[in-house]
Coordinates of C-alpha atoms in Angstrom, one line a residue:
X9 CA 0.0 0.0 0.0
X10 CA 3.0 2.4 0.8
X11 CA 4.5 1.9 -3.2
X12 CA 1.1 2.2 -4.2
X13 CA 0.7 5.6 -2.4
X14 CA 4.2 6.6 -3.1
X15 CA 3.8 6.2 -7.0
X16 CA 0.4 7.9 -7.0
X17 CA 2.1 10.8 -5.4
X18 CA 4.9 11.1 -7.6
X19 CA 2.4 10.9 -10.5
X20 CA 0.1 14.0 -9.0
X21 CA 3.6 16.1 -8.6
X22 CA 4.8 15.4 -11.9
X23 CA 0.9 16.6 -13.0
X24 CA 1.2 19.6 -11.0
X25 CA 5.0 20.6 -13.1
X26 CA 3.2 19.9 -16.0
X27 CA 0.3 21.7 -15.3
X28 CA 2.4 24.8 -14.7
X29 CA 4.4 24.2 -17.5
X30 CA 1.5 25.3 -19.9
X31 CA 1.3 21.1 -20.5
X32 CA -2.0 20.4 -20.0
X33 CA -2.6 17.5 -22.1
X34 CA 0.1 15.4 -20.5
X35 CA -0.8 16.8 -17.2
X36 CA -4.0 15.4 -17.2
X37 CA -2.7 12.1 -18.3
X38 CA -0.6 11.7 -15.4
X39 CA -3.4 12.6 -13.0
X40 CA -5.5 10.4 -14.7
X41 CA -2.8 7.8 -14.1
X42 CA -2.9 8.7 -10.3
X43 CA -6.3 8.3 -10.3
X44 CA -6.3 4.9 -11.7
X45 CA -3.5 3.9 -8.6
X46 CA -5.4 5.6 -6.4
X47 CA -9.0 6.1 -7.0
X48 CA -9.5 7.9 -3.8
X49 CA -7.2 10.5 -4.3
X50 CA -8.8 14.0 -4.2
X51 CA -5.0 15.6 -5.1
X52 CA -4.9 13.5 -8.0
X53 CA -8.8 14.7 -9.0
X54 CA -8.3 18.1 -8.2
X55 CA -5.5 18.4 -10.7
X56 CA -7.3 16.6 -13.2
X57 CA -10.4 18.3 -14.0
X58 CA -9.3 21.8 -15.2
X59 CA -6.8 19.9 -17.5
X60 CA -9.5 17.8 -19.0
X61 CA -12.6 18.4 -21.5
X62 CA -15.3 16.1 -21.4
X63 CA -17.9 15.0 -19.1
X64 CA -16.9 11.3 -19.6
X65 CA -12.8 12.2 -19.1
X66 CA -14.1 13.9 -15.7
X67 CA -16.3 11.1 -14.3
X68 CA -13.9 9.6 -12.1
X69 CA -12.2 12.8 -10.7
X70 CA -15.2 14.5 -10.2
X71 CA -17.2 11.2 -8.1
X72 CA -13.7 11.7 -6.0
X73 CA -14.2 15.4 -5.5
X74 CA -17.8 15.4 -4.6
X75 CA -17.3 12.1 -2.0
X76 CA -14.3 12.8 -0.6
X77 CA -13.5 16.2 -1.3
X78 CA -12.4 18.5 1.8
X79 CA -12.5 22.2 1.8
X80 CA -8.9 22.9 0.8
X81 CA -9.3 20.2 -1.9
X82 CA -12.1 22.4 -3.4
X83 CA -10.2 25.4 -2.9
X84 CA -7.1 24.2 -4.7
X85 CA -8.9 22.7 -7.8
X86 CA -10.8 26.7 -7.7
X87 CA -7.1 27.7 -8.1
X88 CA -6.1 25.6 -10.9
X89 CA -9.3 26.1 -12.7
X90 CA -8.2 29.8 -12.5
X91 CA -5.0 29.1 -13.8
X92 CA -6.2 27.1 -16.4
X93 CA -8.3 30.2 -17.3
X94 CA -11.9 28.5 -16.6
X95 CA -13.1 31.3 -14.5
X96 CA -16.7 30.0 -14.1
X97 CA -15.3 26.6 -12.7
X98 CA -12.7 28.7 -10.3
X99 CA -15.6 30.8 -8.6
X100 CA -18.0 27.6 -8.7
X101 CA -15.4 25.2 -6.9
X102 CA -13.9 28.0 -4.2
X103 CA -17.8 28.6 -3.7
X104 CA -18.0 25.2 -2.7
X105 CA -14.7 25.2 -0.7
X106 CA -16.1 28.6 1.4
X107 CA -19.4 26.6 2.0
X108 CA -16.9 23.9 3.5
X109 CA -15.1 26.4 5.4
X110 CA -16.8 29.3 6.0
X111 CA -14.6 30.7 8.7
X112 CA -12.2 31.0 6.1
X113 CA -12.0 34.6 5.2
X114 CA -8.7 34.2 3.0
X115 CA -10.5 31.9 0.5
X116 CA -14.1 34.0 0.1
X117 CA -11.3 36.7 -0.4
X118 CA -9.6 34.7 -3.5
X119 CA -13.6 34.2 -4.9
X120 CA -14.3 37.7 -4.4
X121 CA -11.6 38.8 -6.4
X122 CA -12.2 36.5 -8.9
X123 CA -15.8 37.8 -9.0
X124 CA -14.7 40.7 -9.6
X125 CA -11.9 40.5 -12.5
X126 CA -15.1 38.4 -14.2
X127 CA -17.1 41.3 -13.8
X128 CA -19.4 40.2 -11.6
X129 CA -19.8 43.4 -9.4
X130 CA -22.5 42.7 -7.0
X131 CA -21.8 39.4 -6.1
X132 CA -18.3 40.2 -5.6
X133 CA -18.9 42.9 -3.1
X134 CA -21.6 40.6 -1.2
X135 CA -18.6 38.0 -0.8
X136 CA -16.3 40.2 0.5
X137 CA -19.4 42.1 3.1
X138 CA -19.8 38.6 4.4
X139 CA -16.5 38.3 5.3
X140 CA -17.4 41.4 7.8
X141 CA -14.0 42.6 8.8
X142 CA -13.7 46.4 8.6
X143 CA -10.9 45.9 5.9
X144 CA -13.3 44.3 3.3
X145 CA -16.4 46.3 3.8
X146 CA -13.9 49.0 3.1
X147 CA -12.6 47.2 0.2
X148 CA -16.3 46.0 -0.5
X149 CA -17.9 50.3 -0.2
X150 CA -14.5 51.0 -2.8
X151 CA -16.1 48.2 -5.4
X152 CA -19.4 48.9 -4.7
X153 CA -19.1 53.0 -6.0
X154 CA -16.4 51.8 -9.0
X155 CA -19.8 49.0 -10.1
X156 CA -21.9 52.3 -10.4
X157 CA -19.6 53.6 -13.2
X158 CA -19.9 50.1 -15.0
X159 CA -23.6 49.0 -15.0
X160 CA -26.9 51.1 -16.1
X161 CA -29.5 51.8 -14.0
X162 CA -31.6 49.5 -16.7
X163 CA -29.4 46.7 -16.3
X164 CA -29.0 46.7 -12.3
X165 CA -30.4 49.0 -9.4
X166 CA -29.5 47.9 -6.3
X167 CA -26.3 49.5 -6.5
X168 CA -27.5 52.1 -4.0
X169 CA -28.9 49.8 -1.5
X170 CA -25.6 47.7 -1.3
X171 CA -23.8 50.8 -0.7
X172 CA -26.0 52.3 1.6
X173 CA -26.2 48.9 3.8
X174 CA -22.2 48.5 3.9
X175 CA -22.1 52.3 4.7
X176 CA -24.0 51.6 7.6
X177 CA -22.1 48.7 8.7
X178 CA -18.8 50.5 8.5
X179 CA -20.1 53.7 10.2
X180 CA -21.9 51.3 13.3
X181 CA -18.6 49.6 13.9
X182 CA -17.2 49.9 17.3
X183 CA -13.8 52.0 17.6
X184 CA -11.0 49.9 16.9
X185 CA -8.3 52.4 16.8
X186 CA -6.7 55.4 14.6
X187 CA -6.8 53.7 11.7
X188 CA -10.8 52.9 12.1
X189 CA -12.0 56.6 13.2
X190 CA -9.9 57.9 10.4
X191 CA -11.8 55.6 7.9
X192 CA -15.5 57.0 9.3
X193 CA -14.2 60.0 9.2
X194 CA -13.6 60.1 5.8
X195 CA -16.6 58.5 4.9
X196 CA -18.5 61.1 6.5
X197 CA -17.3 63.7 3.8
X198 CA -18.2 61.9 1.0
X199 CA -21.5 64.1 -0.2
X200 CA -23.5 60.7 -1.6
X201 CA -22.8 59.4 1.7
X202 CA -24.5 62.5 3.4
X203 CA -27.2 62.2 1.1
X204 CA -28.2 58.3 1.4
X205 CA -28.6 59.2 5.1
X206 CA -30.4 62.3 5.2
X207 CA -27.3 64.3 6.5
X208 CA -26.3 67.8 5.4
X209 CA -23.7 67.4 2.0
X210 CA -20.2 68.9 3.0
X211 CA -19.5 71.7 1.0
X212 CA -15.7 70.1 -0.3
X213 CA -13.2 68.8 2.5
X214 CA -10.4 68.8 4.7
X215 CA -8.7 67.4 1.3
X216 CA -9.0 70.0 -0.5
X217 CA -11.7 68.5 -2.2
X218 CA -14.9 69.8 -3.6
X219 CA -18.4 68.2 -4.2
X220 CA -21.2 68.6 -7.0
X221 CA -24.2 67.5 -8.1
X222 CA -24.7 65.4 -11.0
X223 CA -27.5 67.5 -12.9
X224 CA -28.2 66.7 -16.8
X225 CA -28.1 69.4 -19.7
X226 CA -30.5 71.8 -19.4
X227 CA -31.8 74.5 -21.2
X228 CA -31.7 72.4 -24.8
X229 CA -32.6 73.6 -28.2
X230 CA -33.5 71.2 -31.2
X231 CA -30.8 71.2 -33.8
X232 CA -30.9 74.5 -36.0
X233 CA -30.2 73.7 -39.7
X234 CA -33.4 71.8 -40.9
X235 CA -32.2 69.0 -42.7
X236 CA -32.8 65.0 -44.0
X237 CA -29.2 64.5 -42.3
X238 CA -30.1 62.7 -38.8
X239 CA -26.8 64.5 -37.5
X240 CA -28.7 68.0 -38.2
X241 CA -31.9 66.7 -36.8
X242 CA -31.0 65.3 -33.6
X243 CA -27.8 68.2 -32.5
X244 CA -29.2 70.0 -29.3
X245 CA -27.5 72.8 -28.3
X246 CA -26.7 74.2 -24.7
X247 CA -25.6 77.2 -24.0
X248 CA -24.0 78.1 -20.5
X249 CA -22.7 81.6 -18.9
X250 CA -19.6 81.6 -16.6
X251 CA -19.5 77.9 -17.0
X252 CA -15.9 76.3 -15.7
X253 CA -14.3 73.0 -17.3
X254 CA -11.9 71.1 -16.4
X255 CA -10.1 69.3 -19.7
X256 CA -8.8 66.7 -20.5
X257 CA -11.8 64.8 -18.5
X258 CA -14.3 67.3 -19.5
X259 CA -16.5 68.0 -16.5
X260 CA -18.6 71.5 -16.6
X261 CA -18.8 73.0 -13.1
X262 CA -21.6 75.8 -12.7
X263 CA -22.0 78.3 -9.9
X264 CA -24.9 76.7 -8.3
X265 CA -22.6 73.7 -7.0
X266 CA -24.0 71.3 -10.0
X267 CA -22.0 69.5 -12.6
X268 CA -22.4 68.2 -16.4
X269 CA -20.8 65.2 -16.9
X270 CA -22.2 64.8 -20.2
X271 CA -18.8 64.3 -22.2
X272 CA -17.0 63.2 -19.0
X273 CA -14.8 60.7 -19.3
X274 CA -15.9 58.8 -16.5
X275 CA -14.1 55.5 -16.6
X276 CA -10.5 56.7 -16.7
X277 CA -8.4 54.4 -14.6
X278 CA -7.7 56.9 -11.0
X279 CA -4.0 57.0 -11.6
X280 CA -5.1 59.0 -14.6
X281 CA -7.4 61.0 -13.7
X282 CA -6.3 64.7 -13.3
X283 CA -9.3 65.9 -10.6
X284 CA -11.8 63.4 -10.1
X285 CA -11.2 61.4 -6.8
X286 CA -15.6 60.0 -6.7
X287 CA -17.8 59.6 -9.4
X288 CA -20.8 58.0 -7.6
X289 CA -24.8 58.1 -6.9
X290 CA -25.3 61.3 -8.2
X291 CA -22.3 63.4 -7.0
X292 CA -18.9 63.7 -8.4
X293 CA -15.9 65.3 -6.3
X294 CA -12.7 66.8 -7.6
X295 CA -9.3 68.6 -7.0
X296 CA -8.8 71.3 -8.7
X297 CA -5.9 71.9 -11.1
X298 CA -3.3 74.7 -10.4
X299 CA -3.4 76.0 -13.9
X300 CA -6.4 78.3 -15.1
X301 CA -7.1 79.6 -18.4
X302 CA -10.3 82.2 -19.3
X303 CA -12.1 82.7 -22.7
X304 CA -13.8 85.7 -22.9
X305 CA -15.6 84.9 -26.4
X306 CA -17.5 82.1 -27.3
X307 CA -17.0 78.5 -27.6
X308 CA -18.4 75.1 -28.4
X309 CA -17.2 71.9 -26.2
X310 CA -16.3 69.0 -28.3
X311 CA -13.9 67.2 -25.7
X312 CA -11.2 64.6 -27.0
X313 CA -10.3 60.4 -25.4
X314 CA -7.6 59.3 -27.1
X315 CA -9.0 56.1 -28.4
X316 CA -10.1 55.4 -32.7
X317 CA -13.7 53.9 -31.0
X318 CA -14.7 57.1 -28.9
X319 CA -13.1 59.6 -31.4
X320 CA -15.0 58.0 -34.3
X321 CA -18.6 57.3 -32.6
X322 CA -18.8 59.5 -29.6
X323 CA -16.8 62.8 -30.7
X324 CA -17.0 63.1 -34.2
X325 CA -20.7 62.8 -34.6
X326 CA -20.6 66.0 -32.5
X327 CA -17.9 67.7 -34.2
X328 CA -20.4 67.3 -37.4
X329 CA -23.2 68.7 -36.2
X330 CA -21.2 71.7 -34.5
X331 CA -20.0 72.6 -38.1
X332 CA -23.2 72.5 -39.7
X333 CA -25.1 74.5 -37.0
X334 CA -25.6 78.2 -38.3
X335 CA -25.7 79.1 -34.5
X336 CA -22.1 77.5 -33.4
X337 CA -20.6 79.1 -36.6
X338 CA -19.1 81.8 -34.8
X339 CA -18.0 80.0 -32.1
X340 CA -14.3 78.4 -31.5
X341 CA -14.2 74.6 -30.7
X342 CA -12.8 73.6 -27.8
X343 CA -10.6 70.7 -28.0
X344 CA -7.9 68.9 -26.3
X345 CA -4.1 69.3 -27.6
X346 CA -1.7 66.6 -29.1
X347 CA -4.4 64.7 -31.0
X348 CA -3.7 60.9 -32.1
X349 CA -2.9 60.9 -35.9
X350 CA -6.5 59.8 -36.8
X351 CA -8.1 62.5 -35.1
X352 CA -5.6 64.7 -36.5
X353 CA -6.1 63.4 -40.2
X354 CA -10.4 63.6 -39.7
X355 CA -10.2 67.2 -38.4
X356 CA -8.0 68.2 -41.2
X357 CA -9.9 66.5 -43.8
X358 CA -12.7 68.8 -42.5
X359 CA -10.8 71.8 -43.3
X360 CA -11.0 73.0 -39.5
X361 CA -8.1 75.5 -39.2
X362 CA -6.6 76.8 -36.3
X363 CA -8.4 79.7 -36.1
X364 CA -11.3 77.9 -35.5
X365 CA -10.1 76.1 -32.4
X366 CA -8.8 76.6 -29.0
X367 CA -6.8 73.7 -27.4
X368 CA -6.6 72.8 -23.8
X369 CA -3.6 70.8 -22.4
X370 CA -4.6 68.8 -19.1
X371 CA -4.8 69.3 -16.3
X372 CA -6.3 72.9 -16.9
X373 CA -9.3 74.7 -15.8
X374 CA -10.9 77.0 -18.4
X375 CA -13.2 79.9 -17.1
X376 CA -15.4 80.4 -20.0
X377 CA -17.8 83.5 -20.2
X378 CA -20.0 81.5 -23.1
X379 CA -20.0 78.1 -23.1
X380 CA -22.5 75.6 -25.3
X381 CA -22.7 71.8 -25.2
X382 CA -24.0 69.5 -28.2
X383 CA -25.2 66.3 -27.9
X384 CA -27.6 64.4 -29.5
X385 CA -30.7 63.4 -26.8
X386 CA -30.7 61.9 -23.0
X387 CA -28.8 59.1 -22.7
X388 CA -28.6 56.3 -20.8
X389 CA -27.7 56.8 -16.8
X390 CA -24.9 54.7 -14.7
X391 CA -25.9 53.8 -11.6
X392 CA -23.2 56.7 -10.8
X393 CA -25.5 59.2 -12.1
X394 CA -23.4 60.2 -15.0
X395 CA -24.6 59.4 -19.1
X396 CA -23.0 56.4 -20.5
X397 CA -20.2 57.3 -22.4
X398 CA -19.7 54.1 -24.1
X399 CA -21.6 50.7 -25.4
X400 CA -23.1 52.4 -28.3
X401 CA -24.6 55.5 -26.5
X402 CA -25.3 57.3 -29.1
X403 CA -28.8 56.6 -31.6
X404 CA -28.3 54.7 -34.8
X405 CA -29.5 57.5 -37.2
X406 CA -26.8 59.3 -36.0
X407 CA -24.2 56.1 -36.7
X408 CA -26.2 55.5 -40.2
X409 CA -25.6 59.4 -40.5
X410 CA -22.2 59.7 -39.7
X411 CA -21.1 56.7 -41.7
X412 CA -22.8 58.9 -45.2
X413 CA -20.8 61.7 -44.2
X414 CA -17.7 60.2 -44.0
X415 CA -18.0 57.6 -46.9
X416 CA -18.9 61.0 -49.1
X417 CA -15.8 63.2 -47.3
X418 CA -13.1 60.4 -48.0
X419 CA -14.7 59.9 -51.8
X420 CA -15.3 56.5 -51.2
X421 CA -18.4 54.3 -52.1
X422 CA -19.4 50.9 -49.8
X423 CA -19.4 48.1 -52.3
X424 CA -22.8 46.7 -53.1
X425 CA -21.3 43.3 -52.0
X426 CA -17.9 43.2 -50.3
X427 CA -15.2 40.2 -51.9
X428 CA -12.6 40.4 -49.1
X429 CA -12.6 38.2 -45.8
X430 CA -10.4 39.5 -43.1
X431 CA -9.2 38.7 -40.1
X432 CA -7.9 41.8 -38.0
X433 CA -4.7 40.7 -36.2
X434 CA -3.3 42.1 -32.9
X435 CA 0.1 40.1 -32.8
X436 CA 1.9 43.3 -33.6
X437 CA 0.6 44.5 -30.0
X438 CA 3.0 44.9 -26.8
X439 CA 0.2 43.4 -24.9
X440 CA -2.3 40.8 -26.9
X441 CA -5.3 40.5 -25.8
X442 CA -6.2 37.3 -27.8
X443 CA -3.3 34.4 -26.6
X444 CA -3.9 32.1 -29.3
X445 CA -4.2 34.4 -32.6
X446 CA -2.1 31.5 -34.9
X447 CA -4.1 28.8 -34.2
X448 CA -7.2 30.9 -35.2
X449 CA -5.5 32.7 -38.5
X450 CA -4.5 28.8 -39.3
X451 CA -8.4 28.0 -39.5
X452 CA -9.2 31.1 -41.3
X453 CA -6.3 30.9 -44.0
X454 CA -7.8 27.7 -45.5
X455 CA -11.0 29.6 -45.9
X456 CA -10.0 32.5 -48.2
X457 CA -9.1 35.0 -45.0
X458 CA -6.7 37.9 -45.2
X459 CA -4.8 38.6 -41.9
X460 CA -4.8 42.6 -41.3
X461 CA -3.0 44.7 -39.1
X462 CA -4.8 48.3 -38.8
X463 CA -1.3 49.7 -37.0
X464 CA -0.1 52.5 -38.6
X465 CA -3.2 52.5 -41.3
X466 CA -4.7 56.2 -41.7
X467 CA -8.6 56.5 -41.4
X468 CA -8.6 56.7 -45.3
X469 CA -6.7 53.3 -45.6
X470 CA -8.9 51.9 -43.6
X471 CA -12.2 53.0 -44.8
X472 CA -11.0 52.0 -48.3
X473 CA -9.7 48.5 -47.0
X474 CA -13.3 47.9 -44.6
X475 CA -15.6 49.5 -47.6
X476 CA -15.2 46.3 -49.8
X477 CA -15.4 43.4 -47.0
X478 CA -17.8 40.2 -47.0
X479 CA -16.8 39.2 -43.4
X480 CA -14.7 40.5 -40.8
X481 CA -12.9 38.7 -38.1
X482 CA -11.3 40.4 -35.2
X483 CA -11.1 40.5 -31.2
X484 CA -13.1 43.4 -29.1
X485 CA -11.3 46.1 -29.7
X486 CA -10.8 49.5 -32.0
X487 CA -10.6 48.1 -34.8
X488 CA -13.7 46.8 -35.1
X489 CA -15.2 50.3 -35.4
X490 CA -14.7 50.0 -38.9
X491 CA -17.7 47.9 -39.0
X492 CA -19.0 51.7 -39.9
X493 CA -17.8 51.3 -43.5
X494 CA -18.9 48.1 -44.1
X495 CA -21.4 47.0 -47.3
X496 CA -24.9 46.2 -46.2
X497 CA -25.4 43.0 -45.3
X498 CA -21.8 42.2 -44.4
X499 CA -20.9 39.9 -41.6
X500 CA -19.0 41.4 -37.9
X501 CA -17.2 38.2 -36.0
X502 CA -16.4 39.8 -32.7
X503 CA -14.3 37.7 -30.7
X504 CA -14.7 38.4 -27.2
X505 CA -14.0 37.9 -23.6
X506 CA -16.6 35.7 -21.9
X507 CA -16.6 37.4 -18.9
X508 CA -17.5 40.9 -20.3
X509 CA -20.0 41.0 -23.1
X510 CA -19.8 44.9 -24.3
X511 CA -22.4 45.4 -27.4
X512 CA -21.3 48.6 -28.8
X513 CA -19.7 46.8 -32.2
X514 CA -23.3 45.3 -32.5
X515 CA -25.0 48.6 -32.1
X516 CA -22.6 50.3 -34.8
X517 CA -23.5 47.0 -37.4
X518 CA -26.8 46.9 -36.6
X519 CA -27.1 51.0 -37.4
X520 CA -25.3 50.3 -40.5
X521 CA -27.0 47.4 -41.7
X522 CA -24.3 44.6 -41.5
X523 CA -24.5 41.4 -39.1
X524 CA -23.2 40.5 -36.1
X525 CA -21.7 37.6 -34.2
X526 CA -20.1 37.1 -31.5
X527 CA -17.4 34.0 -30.1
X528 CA -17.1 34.4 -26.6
X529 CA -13.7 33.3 -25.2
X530 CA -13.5 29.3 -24.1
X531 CA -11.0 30.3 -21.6
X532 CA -9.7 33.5 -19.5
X533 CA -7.1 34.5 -17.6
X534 CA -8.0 37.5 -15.2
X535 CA -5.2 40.4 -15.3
X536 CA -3.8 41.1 -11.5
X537 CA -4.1 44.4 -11.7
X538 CA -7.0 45.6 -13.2
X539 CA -9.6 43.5 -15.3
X540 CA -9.6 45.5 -18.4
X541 CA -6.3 43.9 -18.9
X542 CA -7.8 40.2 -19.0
X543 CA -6.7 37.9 -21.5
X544 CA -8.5 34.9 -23.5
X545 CA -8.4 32.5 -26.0
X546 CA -11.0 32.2 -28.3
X547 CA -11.6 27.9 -29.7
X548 CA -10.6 28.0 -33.3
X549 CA -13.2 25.0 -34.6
X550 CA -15.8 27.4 -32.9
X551 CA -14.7 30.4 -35.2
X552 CA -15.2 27.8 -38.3
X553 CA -18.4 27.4 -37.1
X554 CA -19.4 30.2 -37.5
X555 CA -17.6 31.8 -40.5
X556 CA -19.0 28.5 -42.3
X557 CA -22.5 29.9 -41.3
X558 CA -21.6 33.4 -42.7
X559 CA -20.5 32.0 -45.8
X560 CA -23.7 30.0 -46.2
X561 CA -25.8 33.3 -45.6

């Protein structure tokens, strides 16, 4: 019985090396192996199932597991499930491991934060609550305000509730020391805080900080220059007196102690953020910035994010309509300095000179005596309180419009029926989101694909190359906006990340008339430090499937 021991634990540890070495396949052989000396073993099992596929391969392991299994068994197959990048595994067996252990605060900490990198807000902040210490309610209050800048109010609203209940917690905590006091304190100044229980809102803080209120555009008028153009139609202008905004994020702070933060760019990471410390349940706070500049004349805020999707869908749709409005014509656009080549390249195609505008570097605060806004309708809310500022905000008639304006400014024509397949390829990127692009350009090769890399392309390039496509094939990401250009009735393959299902691409094919699809990732790895930086891969025969579908359609 000893031997028979000893060789099934040599087998698991030469699993586990193999495991780690990225060897799956022969990992799960030897475990298997282990499993046949030593049927009961729950090391051997626990290795095994994130290595193997099918229900049949996993019979044996998993009757071991759910018999014999033990609470740190559970908890290490959670692990290797996350290494193995099946996330929904990891969460389900440290769930079960927590249930086994619940005084166990370090392993509902390891779920929680795997709840979280899967985007799973609100669960993830109920895991760590439960835990109770004053660390993670902390921890939990933190995740619960950064979830209102992710989800709508349509999609989930008991954000406030959750924060309201673990401010309550935190604040009915006995004393535990400096540390403790220090933390209430602080929590005391935050004006949403003051607000969800009935309290007077602090005016700005011991910080240095001041507080707002979230209000929405007022004082709107219909767009000016009647016209068949849905850009024309839907513009509303606003116009604002002694208005002060901060650039580079593009918050409008009035006299009355409210805020715009309808071109704010709310989901910057906080390490980049030049004065916004909260964004959350209706109030924003800021620092303010040392530099101040005033305009005396008038202006027009347009607002700049250095990213192709946002300049393309969110910004230039605006910066349209603000050329074509008779009222804004004598106005100077105010814009943010050292513009990415392709925003560069669109506002010179425009003819906009620099007369016209009036560039902000960041962080600065510009005191402006006239001030309008353009956008195009209410949009969306966050559970923050602040418009949506991504997933497709903006209406379809203004994508459908936008697209004719630019097809017509670039002189190009969208083929009545696109002949190119392509496959946009990120390989040339420092940081890949995708992990396993060659295995996927192998499959598409053999079916008449092109692989593409948009790096270094100019808008112009690009609309020429997307104008006269059948079906593209490319990860969530910027490129992808090109699905703008595209011939009616052409086929989008978005290639995604499981664990966050965005639907902006869709909303920009559906406006244009193309078709969507999506492959979502078979496995993901979460990113340490924050969870936009999670990485996938994305099954190749399942990308076949269904390119061989958009081929028969």
């Amino acid at each position: 019985m000893g031997a028979k021991s000893l060789d099934g634990r040599l087998l698991v540890n030469l699993g586990v090396a193999m495991a780690f070495a990225g060897e799956d396949a022969l990992a799960g052989r030897r475990f298997r192996q282990a499993l046949v000396v030593d049927p009961g073993s729950t090391a051997a099992a626990s290795g095994m199932l994130p290595s193997v596929g099918s229900a049949k391969a996993q019979g044996p392991a998993g009757s071991a597991m759910c018999l014999l299994g033990t609470g740190e068994d559970w908890r290490r197959l959670g692990r290797a499930f996350a290494r193995a990048g099946r996330v929904e595994d990891a969460i389900a067996a440290l769930g079960r491991a927590v249930r086994l252990a619940p005084e166990r605060a370090d392993w509902a900490e390891e779920m929680a934060f795997l709840l979280w990198g899967s985007f799973r807000g609100e669960e993830a902040v109920d895991c760590l609550a439960r835990i109770g210490s004053a660390r993670h309610l902390v921890t939990a209050l933190e995740w619960a305000f950064q979830d209102t800048l992710d989800a709508t109010v349509e999609t989930a609203n008991s954000g406030y509730r959750q924060a309201l209940d673990l401010i309550e917690r935190i604040l009915s905590m006995p004393s535990s020391g400096p540390e403790a006091d220090s933390i209430k304190a602080g929590l005391k100044q935050e004006p949403a805080v003051s607000q969800l229980r009935g309290a007077p809102v602090p005016s700005g803080g011991k910080d240095g900080r001041e507080h707002y209120r979230l209000v929405p555009n007022a004082g709107s008028a219909a767009g000016e220059n009647p016209s068949a153009d849905a850009i024309d139609r839907a513009l509303r202008v606003h116009y604002l007196k002694d208005a002060e905004l901060l650039s580079g994020e593009w918050l409008v702070l009035r006299n009355d102690g409210t805020a715009i933060a309808d071109s704010c760019v709310s989901f910057l990471r906080p390490e980049k953020r030049g004065y916004l410390t909260r964004l959350s349940l209706g109030w924003l706070s800021i620092t303010r910035p040392e530099k101040t500049v005033r305009s005396d004349g008038k202006a027009v805020l347009l607002g700049y994010y250095p990213n192709y999707y946002h300049w393309m869908i969110d910004y230039l749709p605006r910066l349209l309509g603000i050329l074509s409005a008779p009222a804004l014509a004598d106005r100077k656009i105010v814009l943010a300095s050292g513009l990415e080549r392709y925003a560069f390249e669109t506002v010179g195609k425009l003819g906009i000179g620099p007369e016209r505008v009036f560039t902000l570097d960041s962080p600065v605060s510009l005191r402006a005596a006239d001030l309008a806004m353009v956008d195009f309708g209410p949009r969306p809310l966050t559970k923050a309180g602040s418009p949506v500022f991504y997933c497709g905000s903006q209406p379809a008639e203004v994508i459908a419009a936008l697209r004719e304006r630019l097809l017509r400014l670039y002189g190009c024509r969208a083929a009545e029926k696109g002949t190119r397949r392509i496959f946009i390829s990120r390989r040339d990127s420092k940081s890949p989101r995708i992990l396993n692009e060659g295995e996927i350009w192998t499959v598409l090769a053999q079916q008449g694909f092109e692989e593409v890399s948009l790096t270094g392309k100019s808008v112009a390039e690009q609309i020429e190359l997307f104008a006269d496509v059948e079906i593209v094939v490319g990860g969530h990401g910027a490129g992808l906006t090109n699905a703008l250009f595209v011939p009616k009735g052409a086929h989008i393959v978005e290639l995604h990340d499981r664990t966050r299902s965005l639907d902006f691409f869709e909303k920009v094919a559906r406006a244009v008339g193309a078709r969507h699809h999506r492959v979502p990732s078979r496995r993901t790895y979460l990113d340490e430090t924050s969870r936009l930086g999670n990485r996938y891969e994305i099954a190749p025969e399942q990308v076949l499937q269904v390119v061989t579908y958009c081929l028969k359609n």
